[in-house]
CSV table of C-alpha atoms in Angstrom, one decimal:
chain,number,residue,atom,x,y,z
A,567,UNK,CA,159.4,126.6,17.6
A,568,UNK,CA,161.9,124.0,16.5
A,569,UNK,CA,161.8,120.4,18.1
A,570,UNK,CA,165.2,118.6,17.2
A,571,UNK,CA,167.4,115.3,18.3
A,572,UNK,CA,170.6,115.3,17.0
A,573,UNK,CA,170.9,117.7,14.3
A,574,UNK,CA,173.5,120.5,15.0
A,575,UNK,CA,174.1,121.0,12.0
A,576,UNK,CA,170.9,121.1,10.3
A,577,UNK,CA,169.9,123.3,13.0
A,578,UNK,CA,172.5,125.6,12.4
A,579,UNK,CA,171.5,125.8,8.9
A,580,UNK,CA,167.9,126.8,9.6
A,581,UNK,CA,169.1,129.3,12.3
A,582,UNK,CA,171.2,131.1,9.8
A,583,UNK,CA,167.6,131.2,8.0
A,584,UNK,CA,166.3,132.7,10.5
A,585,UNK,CA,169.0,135.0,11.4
A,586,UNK,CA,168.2,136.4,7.9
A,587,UNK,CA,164.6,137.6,8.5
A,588,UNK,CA,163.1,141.4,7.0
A,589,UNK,CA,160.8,140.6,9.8
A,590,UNK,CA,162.3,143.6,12.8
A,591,UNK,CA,164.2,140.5,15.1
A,592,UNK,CA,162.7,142.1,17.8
A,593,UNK,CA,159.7,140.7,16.9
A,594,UNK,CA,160.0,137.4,17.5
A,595,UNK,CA,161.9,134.6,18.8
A,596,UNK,CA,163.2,131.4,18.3
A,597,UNK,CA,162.3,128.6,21.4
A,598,UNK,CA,164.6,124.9,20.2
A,599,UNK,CA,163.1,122.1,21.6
A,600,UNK,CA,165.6,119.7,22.2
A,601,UNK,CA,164.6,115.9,22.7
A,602,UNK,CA,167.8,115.0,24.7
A,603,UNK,CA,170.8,115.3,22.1
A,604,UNK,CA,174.1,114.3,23.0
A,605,UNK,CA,175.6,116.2,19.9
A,606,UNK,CA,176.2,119.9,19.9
A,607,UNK,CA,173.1,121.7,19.5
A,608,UNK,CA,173.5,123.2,22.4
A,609,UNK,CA,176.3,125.0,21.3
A,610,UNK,CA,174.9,125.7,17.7
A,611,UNK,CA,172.0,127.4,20.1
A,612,UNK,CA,174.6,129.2,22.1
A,613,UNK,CA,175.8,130.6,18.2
A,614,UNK,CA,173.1,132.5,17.6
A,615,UNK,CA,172.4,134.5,20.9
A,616,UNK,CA,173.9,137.7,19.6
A,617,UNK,CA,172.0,137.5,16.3
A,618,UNK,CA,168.5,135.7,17.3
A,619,UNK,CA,166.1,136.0,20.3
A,620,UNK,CA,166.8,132.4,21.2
A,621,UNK,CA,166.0,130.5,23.9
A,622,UNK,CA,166.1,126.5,24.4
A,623,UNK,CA,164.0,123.9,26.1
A,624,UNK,CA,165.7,120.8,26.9
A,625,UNK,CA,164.1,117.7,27.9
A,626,UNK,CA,165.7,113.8,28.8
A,627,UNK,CA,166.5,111.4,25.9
A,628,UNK,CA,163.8,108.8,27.0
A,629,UNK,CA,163.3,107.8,23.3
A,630,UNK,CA,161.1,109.6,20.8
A,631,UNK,CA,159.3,112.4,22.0
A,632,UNK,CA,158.2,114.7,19.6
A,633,UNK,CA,154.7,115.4,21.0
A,634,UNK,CA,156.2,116.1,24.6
A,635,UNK,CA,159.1,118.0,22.9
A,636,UNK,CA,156.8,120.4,21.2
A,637,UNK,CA,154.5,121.3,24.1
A,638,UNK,CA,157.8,122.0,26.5
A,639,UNK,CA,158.9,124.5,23.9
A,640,UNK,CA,155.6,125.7,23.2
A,641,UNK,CA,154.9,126.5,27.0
A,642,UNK,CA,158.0,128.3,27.1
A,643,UNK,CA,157.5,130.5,24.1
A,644,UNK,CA,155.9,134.4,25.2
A,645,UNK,CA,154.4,135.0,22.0
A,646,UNK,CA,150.9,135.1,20.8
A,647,UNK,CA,151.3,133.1,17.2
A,648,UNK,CA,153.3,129.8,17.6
A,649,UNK,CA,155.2,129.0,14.4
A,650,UNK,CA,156.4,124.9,14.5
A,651,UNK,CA,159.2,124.2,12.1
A,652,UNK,CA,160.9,120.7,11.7
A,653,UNK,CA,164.9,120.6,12.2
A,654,UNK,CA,166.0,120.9,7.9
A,655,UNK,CA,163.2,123.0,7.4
A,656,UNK,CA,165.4,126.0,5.7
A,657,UNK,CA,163.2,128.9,5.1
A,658,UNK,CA,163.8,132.2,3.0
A,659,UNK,CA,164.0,135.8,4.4
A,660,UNK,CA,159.9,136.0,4.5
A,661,UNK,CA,159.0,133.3,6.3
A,662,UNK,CA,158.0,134.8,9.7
A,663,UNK,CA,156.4,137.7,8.1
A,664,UNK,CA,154.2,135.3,5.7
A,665,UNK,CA,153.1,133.4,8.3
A,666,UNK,CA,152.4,136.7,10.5
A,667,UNK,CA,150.6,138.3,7.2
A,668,UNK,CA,148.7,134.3,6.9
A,669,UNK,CA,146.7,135.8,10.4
A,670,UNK,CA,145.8,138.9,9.5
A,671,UNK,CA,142.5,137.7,8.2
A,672,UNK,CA,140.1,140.1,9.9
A,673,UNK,CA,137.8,137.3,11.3
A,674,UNK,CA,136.8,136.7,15.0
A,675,UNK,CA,138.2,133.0,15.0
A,676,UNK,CA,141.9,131.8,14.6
A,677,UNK,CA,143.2,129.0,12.1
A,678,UNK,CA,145.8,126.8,11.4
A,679,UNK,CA,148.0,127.8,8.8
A,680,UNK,CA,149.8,125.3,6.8
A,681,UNK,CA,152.8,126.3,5.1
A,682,UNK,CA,153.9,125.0,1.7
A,683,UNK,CA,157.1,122.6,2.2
A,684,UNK,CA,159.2,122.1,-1.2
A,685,UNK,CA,161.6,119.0,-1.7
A,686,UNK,CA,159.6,116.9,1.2
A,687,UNK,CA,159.9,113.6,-0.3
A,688,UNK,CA,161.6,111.3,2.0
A,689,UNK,CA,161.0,108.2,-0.3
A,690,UNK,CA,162.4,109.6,-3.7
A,691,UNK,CA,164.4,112.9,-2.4
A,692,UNK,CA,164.5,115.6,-5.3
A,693,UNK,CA,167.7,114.4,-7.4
A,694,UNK,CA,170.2,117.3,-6.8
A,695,UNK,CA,168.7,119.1,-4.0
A,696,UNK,CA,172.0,118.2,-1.6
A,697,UNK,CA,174.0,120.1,-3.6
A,698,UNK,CA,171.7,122.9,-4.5
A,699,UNK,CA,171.0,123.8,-1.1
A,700,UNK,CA,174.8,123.7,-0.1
A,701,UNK,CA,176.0,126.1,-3.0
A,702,UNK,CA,172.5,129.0,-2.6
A,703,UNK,CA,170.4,129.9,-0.5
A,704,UNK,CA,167.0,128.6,0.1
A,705,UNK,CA,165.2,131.6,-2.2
A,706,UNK,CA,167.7,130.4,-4.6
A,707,UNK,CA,166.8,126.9,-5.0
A,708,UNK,CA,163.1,127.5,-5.0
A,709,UNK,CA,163.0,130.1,-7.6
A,710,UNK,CA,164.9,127.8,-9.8
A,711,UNK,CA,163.4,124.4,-9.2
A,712,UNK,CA,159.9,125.6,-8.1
A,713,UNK,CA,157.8,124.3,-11.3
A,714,UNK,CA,159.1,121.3,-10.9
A,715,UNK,CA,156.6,118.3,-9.8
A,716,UNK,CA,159.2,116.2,-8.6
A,717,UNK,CA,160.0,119.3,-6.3
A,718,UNK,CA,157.5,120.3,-4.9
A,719,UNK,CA,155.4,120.3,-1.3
A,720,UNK,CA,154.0,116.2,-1.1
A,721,UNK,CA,150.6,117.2,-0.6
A,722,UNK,CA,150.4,119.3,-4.0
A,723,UNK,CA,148.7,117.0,-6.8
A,724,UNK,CA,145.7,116.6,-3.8
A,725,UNK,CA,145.2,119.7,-2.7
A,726,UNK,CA,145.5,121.6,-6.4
A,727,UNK,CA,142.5,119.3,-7.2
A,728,UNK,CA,140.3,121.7,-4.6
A,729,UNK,CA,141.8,124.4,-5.6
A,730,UNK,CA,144.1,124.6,-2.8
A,731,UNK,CA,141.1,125.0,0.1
A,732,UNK,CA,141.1,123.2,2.3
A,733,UNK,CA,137.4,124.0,3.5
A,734,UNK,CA,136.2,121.9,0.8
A,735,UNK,CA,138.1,118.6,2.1
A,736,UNK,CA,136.2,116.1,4.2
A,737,UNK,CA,139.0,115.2,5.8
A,738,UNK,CA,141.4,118.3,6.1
A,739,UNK,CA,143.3,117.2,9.1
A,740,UNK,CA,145.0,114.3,6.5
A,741,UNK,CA,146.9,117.6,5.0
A,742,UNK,CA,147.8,118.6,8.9
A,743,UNK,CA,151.8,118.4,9.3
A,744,UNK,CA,153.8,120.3,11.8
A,745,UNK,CA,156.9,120.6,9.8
A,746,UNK,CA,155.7,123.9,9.0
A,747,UNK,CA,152.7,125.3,10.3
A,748,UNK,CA,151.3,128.5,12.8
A,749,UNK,CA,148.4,129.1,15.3
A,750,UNK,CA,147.3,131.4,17.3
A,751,UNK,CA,149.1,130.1,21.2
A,752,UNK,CA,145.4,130.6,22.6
A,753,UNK,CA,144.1,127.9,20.7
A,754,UNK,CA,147.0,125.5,20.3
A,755,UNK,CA,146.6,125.9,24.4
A,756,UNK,CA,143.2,125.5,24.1
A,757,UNK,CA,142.7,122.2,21.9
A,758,UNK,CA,145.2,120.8,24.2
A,759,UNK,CA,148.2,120.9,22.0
A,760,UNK,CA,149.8,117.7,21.0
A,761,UNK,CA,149.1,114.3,22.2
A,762,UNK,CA,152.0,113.2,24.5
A,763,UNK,CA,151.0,109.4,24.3
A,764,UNK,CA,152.2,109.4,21.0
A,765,UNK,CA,156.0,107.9,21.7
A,766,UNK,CA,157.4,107.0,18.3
A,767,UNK,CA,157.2,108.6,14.6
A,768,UNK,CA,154.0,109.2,13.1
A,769,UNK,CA,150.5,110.5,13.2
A,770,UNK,CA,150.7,112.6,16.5
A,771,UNK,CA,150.6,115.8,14.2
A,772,UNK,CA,147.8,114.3,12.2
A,773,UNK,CA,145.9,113.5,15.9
A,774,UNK,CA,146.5,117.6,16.2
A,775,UNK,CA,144.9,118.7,13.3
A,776,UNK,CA,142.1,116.0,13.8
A,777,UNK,CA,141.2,118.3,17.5
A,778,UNK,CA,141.9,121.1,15.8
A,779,UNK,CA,139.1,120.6,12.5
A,780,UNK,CA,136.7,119.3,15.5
A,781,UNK,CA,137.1,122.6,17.1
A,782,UNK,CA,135.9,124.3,14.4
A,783,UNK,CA,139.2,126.4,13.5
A,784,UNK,CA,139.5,127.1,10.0
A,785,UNK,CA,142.6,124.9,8.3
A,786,UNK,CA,144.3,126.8,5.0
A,787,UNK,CA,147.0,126.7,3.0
A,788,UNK,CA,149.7,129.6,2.6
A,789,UNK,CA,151.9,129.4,-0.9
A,790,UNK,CA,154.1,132.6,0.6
A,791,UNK,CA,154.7,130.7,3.9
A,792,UNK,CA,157.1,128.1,2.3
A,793,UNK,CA,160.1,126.4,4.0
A,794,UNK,CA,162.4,123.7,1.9
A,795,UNK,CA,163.1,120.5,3.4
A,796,UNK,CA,166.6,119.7,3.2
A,797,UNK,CA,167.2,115.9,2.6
A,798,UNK,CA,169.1,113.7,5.8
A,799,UNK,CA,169.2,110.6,7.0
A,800,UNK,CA,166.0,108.8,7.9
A,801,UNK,CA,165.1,105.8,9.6
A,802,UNK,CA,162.6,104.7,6.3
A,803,UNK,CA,161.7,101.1,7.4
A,804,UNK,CA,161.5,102.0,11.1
A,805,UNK,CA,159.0,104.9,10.6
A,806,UNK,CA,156.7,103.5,8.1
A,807,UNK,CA,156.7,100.5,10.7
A,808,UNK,CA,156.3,103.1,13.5
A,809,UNK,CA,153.0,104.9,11.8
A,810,UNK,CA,151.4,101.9,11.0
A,811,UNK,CA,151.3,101.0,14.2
A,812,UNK,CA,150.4,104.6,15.5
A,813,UNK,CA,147.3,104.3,12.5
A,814,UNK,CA,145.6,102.3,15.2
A,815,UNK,CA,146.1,105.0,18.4
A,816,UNK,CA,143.9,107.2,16.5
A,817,UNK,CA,141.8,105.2,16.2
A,818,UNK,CA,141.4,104.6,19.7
A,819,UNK,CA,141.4,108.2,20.7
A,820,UNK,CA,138.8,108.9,18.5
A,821,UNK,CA,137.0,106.1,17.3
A,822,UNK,CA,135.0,106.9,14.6
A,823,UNK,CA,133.8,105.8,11.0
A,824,UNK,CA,136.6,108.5,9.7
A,825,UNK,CA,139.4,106.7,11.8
A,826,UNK,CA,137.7,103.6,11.0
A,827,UNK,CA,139.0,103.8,7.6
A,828,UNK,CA,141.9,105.6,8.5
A,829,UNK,CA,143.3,102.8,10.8
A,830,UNK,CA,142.1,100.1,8.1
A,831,UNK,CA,144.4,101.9,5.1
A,832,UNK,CA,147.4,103.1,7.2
A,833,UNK,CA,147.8,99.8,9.2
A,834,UNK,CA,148.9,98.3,5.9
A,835,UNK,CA,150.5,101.0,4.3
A,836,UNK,CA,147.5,101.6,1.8
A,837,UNK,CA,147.5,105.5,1.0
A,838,UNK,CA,146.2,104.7,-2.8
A,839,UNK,CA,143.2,105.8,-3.4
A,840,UNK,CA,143.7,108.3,-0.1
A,841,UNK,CA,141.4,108.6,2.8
A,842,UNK,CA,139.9,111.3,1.4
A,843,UNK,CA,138.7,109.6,-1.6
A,844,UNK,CA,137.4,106.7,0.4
A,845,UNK,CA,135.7,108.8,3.7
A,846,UNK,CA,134.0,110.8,0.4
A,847,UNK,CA,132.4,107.5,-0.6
A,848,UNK,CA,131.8,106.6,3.4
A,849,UNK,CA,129.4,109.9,2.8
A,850,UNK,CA,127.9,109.6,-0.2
A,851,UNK,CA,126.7,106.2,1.1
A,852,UNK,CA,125.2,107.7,4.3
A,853,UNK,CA,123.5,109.4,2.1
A,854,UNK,CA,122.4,106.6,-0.4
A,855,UNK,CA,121.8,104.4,2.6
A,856,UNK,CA,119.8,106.8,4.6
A,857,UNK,CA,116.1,105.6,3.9
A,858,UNK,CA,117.0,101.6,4.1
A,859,UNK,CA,115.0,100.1,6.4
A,860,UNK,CA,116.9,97.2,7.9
A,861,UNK,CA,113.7,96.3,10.4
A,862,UNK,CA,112.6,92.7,8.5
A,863,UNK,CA,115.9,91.7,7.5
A,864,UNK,CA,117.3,91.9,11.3
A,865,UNK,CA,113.8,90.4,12.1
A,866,UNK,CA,114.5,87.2,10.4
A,867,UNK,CA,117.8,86.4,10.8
A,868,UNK,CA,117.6,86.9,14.6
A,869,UNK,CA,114.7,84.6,14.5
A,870,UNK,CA,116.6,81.8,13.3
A,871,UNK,CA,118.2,79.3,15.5
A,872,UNK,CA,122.0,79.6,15.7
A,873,UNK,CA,123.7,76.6,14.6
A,874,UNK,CA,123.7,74.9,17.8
A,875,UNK,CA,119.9,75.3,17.9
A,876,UNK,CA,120.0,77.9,20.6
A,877,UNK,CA,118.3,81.3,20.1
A,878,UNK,CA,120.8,84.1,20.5
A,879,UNK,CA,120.4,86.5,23.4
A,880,UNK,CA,123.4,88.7,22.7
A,881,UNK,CA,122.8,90.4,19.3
A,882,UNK,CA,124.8,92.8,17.8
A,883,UNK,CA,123.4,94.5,14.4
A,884,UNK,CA,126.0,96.0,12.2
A,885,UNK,CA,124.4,98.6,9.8
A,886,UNK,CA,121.4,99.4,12.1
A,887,UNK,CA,119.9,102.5,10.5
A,888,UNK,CA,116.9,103.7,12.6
A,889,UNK,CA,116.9,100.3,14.8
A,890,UNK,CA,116.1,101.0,18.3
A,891,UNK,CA,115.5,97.6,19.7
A,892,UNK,CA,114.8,94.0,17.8
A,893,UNK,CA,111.1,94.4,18.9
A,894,UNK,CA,109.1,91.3,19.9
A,895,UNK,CA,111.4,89.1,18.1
A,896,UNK,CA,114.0,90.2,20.2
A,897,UNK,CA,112.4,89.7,23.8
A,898,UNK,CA,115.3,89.0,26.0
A,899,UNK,CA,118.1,90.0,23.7
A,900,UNK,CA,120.9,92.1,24.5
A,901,UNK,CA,120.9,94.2,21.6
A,902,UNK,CA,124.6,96.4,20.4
A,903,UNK,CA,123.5,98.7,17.5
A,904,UNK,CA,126.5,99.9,14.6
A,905,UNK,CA,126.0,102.0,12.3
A,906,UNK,CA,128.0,104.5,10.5
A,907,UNK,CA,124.9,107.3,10.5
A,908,UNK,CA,125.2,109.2,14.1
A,909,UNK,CA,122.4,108.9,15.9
A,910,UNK,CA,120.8,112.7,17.4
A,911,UNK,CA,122.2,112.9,20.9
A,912,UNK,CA,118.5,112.8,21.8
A,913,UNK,CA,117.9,109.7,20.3
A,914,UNK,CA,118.8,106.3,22.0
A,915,UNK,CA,118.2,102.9,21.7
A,916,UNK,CA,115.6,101.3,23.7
A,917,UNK,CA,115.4,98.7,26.2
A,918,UNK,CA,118.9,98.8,27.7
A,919,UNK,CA,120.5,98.4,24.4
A,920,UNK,CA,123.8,100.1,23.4
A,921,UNK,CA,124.3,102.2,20.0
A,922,UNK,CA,127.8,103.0,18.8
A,923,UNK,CA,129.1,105.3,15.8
A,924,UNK,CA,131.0,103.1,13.1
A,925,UNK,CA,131.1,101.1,10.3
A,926,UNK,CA,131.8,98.2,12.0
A,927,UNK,CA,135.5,97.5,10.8
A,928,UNK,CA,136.6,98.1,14.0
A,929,UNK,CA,134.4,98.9,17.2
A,930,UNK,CA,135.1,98.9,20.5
A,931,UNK,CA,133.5,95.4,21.2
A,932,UNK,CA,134.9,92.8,23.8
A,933,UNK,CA,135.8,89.7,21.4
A,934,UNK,CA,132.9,87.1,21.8
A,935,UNK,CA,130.8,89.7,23.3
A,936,UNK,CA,127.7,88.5,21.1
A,937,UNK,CA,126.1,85.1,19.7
A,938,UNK,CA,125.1,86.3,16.7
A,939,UNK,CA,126.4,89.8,14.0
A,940,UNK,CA,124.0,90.1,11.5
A,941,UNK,CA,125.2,92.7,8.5
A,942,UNK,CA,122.5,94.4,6.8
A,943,UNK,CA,122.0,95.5,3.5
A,944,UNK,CA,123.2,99.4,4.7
A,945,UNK,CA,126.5,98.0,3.9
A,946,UNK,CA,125.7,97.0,0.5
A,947,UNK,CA,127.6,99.5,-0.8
A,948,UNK,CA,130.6,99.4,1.4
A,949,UNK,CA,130.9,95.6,0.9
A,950,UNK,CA,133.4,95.4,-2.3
A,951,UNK,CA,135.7,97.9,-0.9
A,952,UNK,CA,135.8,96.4,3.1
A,953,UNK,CA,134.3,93.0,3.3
A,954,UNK,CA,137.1,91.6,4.4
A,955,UNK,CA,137.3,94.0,7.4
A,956,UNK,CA,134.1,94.2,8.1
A,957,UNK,CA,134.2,90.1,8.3
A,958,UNK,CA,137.1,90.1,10.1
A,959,UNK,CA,135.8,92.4,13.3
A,960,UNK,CA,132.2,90.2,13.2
A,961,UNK,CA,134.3,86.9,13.7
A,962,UNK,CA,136.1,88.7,16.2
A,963,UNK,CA,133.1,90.0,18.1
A,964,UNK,CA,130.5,87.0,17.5
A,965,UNK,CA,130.1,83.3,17.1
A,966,UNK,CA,127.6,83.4,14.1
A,967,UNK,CA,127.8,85.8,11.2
A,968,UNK,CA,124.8,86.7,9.2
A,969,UNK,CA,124.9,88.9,6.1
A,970,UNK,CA,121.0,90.0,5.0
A,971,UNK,CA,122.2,90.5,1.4
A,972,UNK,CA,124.5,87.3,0.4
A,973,UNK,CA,122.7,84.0,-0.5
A,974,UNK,CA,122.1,81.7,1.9
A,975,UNK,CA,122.5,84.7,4.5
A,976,UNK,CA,125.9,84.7,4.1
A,977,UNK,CA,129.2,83.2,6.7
A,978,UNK,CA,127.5,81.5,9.8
């Protein structure tokens, strides 16, 4: 399945790709996805009816819809394995049957296959790769350039580090592109495939493979898989603007510590160290911070008058631990409990009061919905790294801000 705007030519390129599968052609087909192009890719389409099993899905140009794009195509397409490949994706003569062979696993459950993706580097294209890829074919260029770092997929340096598994990743979904990837049609159907809310470049893919890991379905990497990015013009400026601001919508479709973090770094274009590195320290806190009883710190601090003198009556507590209500200290309060440890569905706060799932740099929180966020020591160890967040979203949320572990209690 091949999503495109625009690019006849590119298309074309791939479709000879295709046209050049060992893989018997009556065993599969090709379903283009068109976004609304006013160039000839209809015609490019029309090229290939006597060599392919093509068939096309056309929607309206009403601006960037990739998610939609890729759904319309997908609901057209008969078979039981979807294959998504970006427009300049050129592949070798393999492809379909690698991916096929990536699902012959012998288990009970599907997965997401990944495949490898050489020369995808839209900030420092591979120096050359224009005119390698016009003068061979795609085999061609791989088996020359392949040990090459400059050349090869983006995701390499991270995911050689676990030996290429995936399984072992906190965060696999990160690694979750749809350049070039396969499913099973069952469970791409099932998880609901892609997120049509997502209208401009960036992150819908990631949103995917987010559903996707939740569901339980295995995510792995195939070597044999590979396609080769071809290098074309990109809006650069526009799409790094475009998924900072989609770092934020998945944040609000799932908010979570994980997305949490994820909206905190990609807002501003931080990717160094990755989200991986910093959800693995989000978890080996939880775990350091698991036995901290926050009980006498929130105590005292909601004791204390607010600066006005008044006592506060909305309290929100982030870092909460095991709190399930202020006790007598907090008679009359209206109590919001954060913390980044998930309570047991079983478990809830008491008296009336409300317990969400984060670390508190961004929660769901009307602004000026309290009188008083008190930080406990729980985030001790997240304070260095996300202060400033964590500051930013009390200020937001309360008049008076009270950290247990700074002198003097901390910003008021």
């Amino acid at each position: 399945m091949i999503p495109t705007y625009n690019r006849a030519e590119l298309l074309r390129q791939q479709l000879h790709g295709l046209a050049r599968q060992r893989f018997a052609p009556e065993r599969f087909e090709v379903v283009v996805a068109d976004d609304g192009s006013s160039d000839h890719t209809a015609e490019v389409v029309e090229s290939f009816a006597t060599r392919l099993r093509i068939v096309s899905y056309t929607q309206e140009d009403l601006g960037f819809r990739a998610a939609a794009v890729r759904n319309g195509g997908a609901r057209l397409a008969g078979a039981p394995l979807l294959v998504f490949l970006d427009t300049g994706a050129l592949v070798g003569p393999d492809f379909v049957a690698e991916h096929v062979s990536a699902h012959e696993h012998g288990e009970a459950v599907g997965r997401l296959v990944l495949g490898y993706t050489y020369g995808y580097n839209p900030y420092r294209p591979f120096p050359g790769l224009t005119e390698a890829i016009a003068g061979n074919e795609p085999e061609e260029v791989v088996r020359t350039y392949a040990d090459q770092a400059e050349f090869r997929d983006l995701r390499h340096d991270d995911l050689e580090k676990v030996g290429f598994d995936l399984g072992r990743l906190a965060a696999p979904w990160m690694n979750v592109w749809a350049l070039n990837m396969s499913l099973p049609a069952a469970d791409f159907h099932a998880v609901g495939g892609f997120d049509e809310d997502f209208r401009s470049w960036g992150g819908e893919d990631l949103e995917f493979g987010f559903r996707v890991h939740r569901r339980g379905m295995p995510i792995v990497l195939s070597h044999r898989a590979w396609a080769l990015e071809s290098p074309h013009e990109r809006d650069l400026d526009g799409n790094r603007s475009s998924n900072c601001a989609n770092s934020w919508t998945l944040w609000e479709k799932h908010p979570s510590p994980v997305m949490e973090l994820y909206g905190a770094m990609y807002s501003r274009n931080h990717y160094d160290p990755p989200l991986e590195y910093e959800y693995r320290r989000l978890l080996d806190w939880t775990e350091q911070a698991r036995d901290i009883d926050v009980r006498q710190e929130v105590a005292r601090l909601v004791a204390e008058p607010l600066p006005d003198g008044s006592r506060p009556t909305r309290v929100v507590v982030m870092g909460a631990g095991g709190l399930r209500t202020l006790g007598a200290s907090g008679s009359g309060v209206a109590c919001t409990f954060v913390d980044f440890d998930e309570w047991p569905e079983d478990d809830v706060a008491a008296d009336g009061a409300t317990a969400l799932h984060a670390v508190g740099l961004r929660t769901v929180l009307e602004p000026g919905s309290a009188d008083l966020v008190v930080i406990t020591s729980r985030l001790r160890g997240l304070w260095e790294r996300w202060s400033g967040d964590l500051l930013t979203e009390a200020r937001r949320i309360g008049g008076a801000v009270r950290v247990a572990f700074l002198d003097g209690n901390g910003p008021r």
